[in-house]
Amino acid sequence: MSESKLKPEELAETIKYKTPNRNWMDQKVEMKPGRFSHSGVPKSVEYLQLPNPRKWQPTDPDWQLPENWKEIILEGLRDRLNRFRSLRVFMDICVRCGACADKCHYFIGSGDPKNMPVMRAELLRSVYRHDFTLAGKILGKFAGARELTIDVLKEWFYYFYQCTQCRRCSVFCPYGIDTAEITLLVRELMNLVGVNIDWIVTPVANSFRTGNHLGIQPHGFKDSIDFAVDELESITGIKVEAPINKKGAEILFITPSADYFGTPHYYTLLGYLALFHEIGLDYTWSTYASEGGNFGSFISHDLMKSLNAKMYAEAKRLGVKWILGGECGHMWRIVHQYMDTLNGPADFLEEPVSPVTGTKFENTTSTKMVHICEFTADLIKNGKITLDKSRNDNWKVTFHDSCNPARALGLIEEPRYIIKNACNHFYEMPENTIKEQTFCCGSGAGLGTDENLEMRMRGGMPRANAVKYVKEKHGVNYLGCICAIDKATLPPLMEYWVGGVEVGGVHELVGNALVMKGEKERTTNLRGEPLDGKME
Amino acid sequence: MNTLPEILAARKNIIVDKWAEAILSTYPHESLKFLSSQKDRFANPIGHAVRSSSEKLFDELVHGNDVEKIRASLDDFLRMRAVQDFAPSEAVGFVFMLKRVLREITAQEMTGKGQASFQDELLNFESRIDSMALVAIDLYMEAREKLSRIRIDEVKARSLLALSERQS
Ligand code: SF4
Ligand code: SF4
């Protein structure tokens, strides 16, 4: 039949419009470029003494798994079901009410049903039913059970590395089922047979080796802090002190390594330095605890524990009284929710008290670690620093609640209080996209790789959509946040979806506004951009 | 016998609804209920984009001649399709679904009295839809190029960092 004989509507039928209606269990995963991350390199896997180091990629037909990989995983699952009561509860109590189904940013941005949290959990639950419940053993597929096969493992890899462990879904679950916990456990199971991604294992290996994700050595660390001190001097005319590994300092300051090596994180680092100088804080940096982030938590409980312990070991070695923590995301979730059972309580430290205001941070009695936003908000509240808001007049600011501080730590009001005291122009995004309901950046939990960019843009779309709205409505041009992963991954997200919005930390705004004793007249902000009305 | 402009004006809602429904049906069927029923634009940006873009585009096709407006409405939408699970033809193909809808809606006029002049009008209108598809292809490509540019920038920044680390 020649084409000219086809009526237009028939021709139209040749284009595939509708998606097929098939049972989810029968749909195999297709690994397409842009939608998954590369596998862990053998060197890093070996360094961490994790199983099955080898060269492989998720697109390989043969994943070179150990012969008994299935037994290893099922045994691992059995062991964890016994050890973590929460896991068994999560496996058994979901009533499939669907309250979580439409709450995941990956689902909202893609429309892919396997990104519904309830379905994501079902990927594991179906295997659990098959091997650990009577109904599943007898009724199989009719009871929603299925055997663990290589295709199931591939599906796990695809979808559990498409969960940023942001916990938005758990806010809506009437039973408090936390899909992020399930993701953590499935990743742990996959690691038992060497199925992992490089953007997680290599930063963790680096953290063990040099103290931080990027593998920066002590002299490199010192160089970047020194460089920042010089740069701050050229902007403010003040040479600040930035003590490193100083024994007997009152406070140890720990922040993500990206703060001293990444942009726009770096401007927040300048903000910290200015603030600590201005209040005369007796503190120290550490080259060993030179990382707040803990990618170990994206692999297993064991690695999470070791990396968390490192911060406390360093506090002990330096003999500080307590720890102050910078603008970091998941570090806070770990400190707040796991630290106590993993390594705590940190009895050798003192209960944190602000040396400037005398405020006791009673919420940190057991962890002895205070969030910089609580610390700064307390300074402002007690009138201990002077902020000139007009120095942030070129910014119209909105605030992205980073998932972990908002949902795990409940740190909602402090950053807003600081921003409102440091800026004249602040606009909130719509209520169902902020605070406890905040939308993830789409790149957390180790998924921020360039090869995974397309997936990141899907996952970040709901966040970007709300930013675009306030940009169009109020002319917002600054997206504030308090997490290093946000600072690294929101800029490309903005570039793709919105345009014309810069990303930066809350303490960058503080540093801009902070009036320092003896400073020269500021003509630029911390980015070196001219202040409105000054210069030119 | 109604003319095409009259029909387009009188049956706008049903045409736009059917078109939007057809576009939504390119998403997995398990997700359709949510995508078509949740009306909050922040809770359901895909559904919102489908509804608002299809209406704006239809209005522009019927009344306007403003390519820039068409571009703007298409842009939001194609940027989204460009990162979702679609082949390029599927990402852009939604434009042609409007033709199918129109033929369905006007089946009577197509065969009734005065059909020849009606068919002429429809063909004319359809070529406007074709032009819109060409714009859509451009925008889809722009979005894909933007993605690669962002990716290249990330790779570059990362290797610079690795380099400075090695030299320090
Ligand atoms: S934790 Fe976040 S990313 Fe994971 S399923 Fe829940 S909403 Fe989605
Ligand atoms: S909200 Fe909770 S109980 Fe309901 S489907 Fe989701 S995980 Fe299951």
Short mmCIF file of N, CA, C and O and ligand atoms in Angstrom, two decimals, chain A residues 94-100 118 172-175 177, ligand 2:
data_model
loop_
_atom_site.label_atom_id
_atom_site.label_comp_id
_atom_site.label_asym_id
_atom_site.label_seq_id
_atom_site.Cartn_x
_atom_site.Cartn_y
_atom_site.Cartn_z
N CYS A 94 1.62 -1.54 55.14
CA CYS A 94 1.11 -0.63 54.10
C CYS A 94 -0.26 -1.12 53.64
O CYS A 94 -0.43 -2.28 53.27
N VAL A 95 -1.26 -0.24 53.72
CA VAL A 95 -2.61 -0.64 53.32
C VAL A 95 -2.93 -0.19 51.89
O VAL A 95 -4.06 -0.27 51.45
N ARG A 96 -1.92 0.30 51.22
CA ARG A 96 -2.07 0.80 49.84
C ARG A 96 -3.19 1.83 49.73
O ARG A 96 -4.03 1.77 48.84
N CYS A 97 -3.18 2.76 50.68
CA CYS A 97 -4.21 3.80 50.66
C CYS A 97 -3.92 4.82 49.57
O CYS A 97 -4.79 5.55 49.15
N GLY A 98 -2.66 4.88 49.12
CA GLY A 98 -2.34 5.78 48.03
C GLY A 98 -2.02 7.21 48.45
O GLY A 98 -1.76 8.06 47.60
N ALA A 99 -2.03 7.48 49.75
CA ALA A 99 -1.78 8.86 50.19
C ALA A 99 -0.40 9.35 49.77
O ALA A 99 -0.19 10.54 49.53
N CYS A 100 0.55 8.43 49.68
CA CYS A 100 1.91 8.83 49.32
C CYS A 100 2.10 8.86 47.80
O CYS A 100 3.07 9.44 47.31
N VAL A 118 4.69 4.19 47.01
CA VAL A 118 4.10 2.90 47.34
C VAL A 118 4.56 1.83 46.36
O VAL A 118 4.83 0.68 46.73
N PHE A 172 3.16 12.21 54.39
CA PHE A 172 1.75 12.01 54.07
C PHE A 172 1.22 10.63 54.46
O PHE A 172 0.04 10.37 54.39
N CYS A 173 2.12 9.71 54.83
CA CYS A 173 1.69 8.34 55.12
C CYS A 173 1.07 8.26 56.52
O CYS A 173 1.71 8.59 57.51
N PRO A 174 -0.19 7.81 56.62
CA PRO A 174 -0.83 7.75 57.94
C PRO A 174 -0.13 6.77 58.88
O PRO A 174 -0.30 6.85 60.09
N TYR A 175 0.64 5.85 58.32
CA TYR A 175 1.34 4.88 59.18
C TYR A 175 2.81 5.24 59.39
O TYR A 175 3.55 4.47 59.99
N ILE A 177 5.16 5.22 57.25
CA ILE A 177 6.10 4.39 56.49
C ILE A 177 7.09 5.32 55.78
O ILE A 177 6.70 6.28 55.13
S1 SF4 C 2 0.68 6.32 52.44
FE1 SF4 C 2 1.63 4.67 53.68
S2 SF4 C 2 0.03 3.12 53.89
FE2 SF4 C 2 -0.65 4.49 52.25
S3 SF4 C 2 0.14 3.53 50.36
FE3 SF4 C 2 1.70 4.96 51.02
S4 SF4 C 2 3.13 3.75 52.27
FE4 SF4 C 2 1.21 2.57 52.07
#
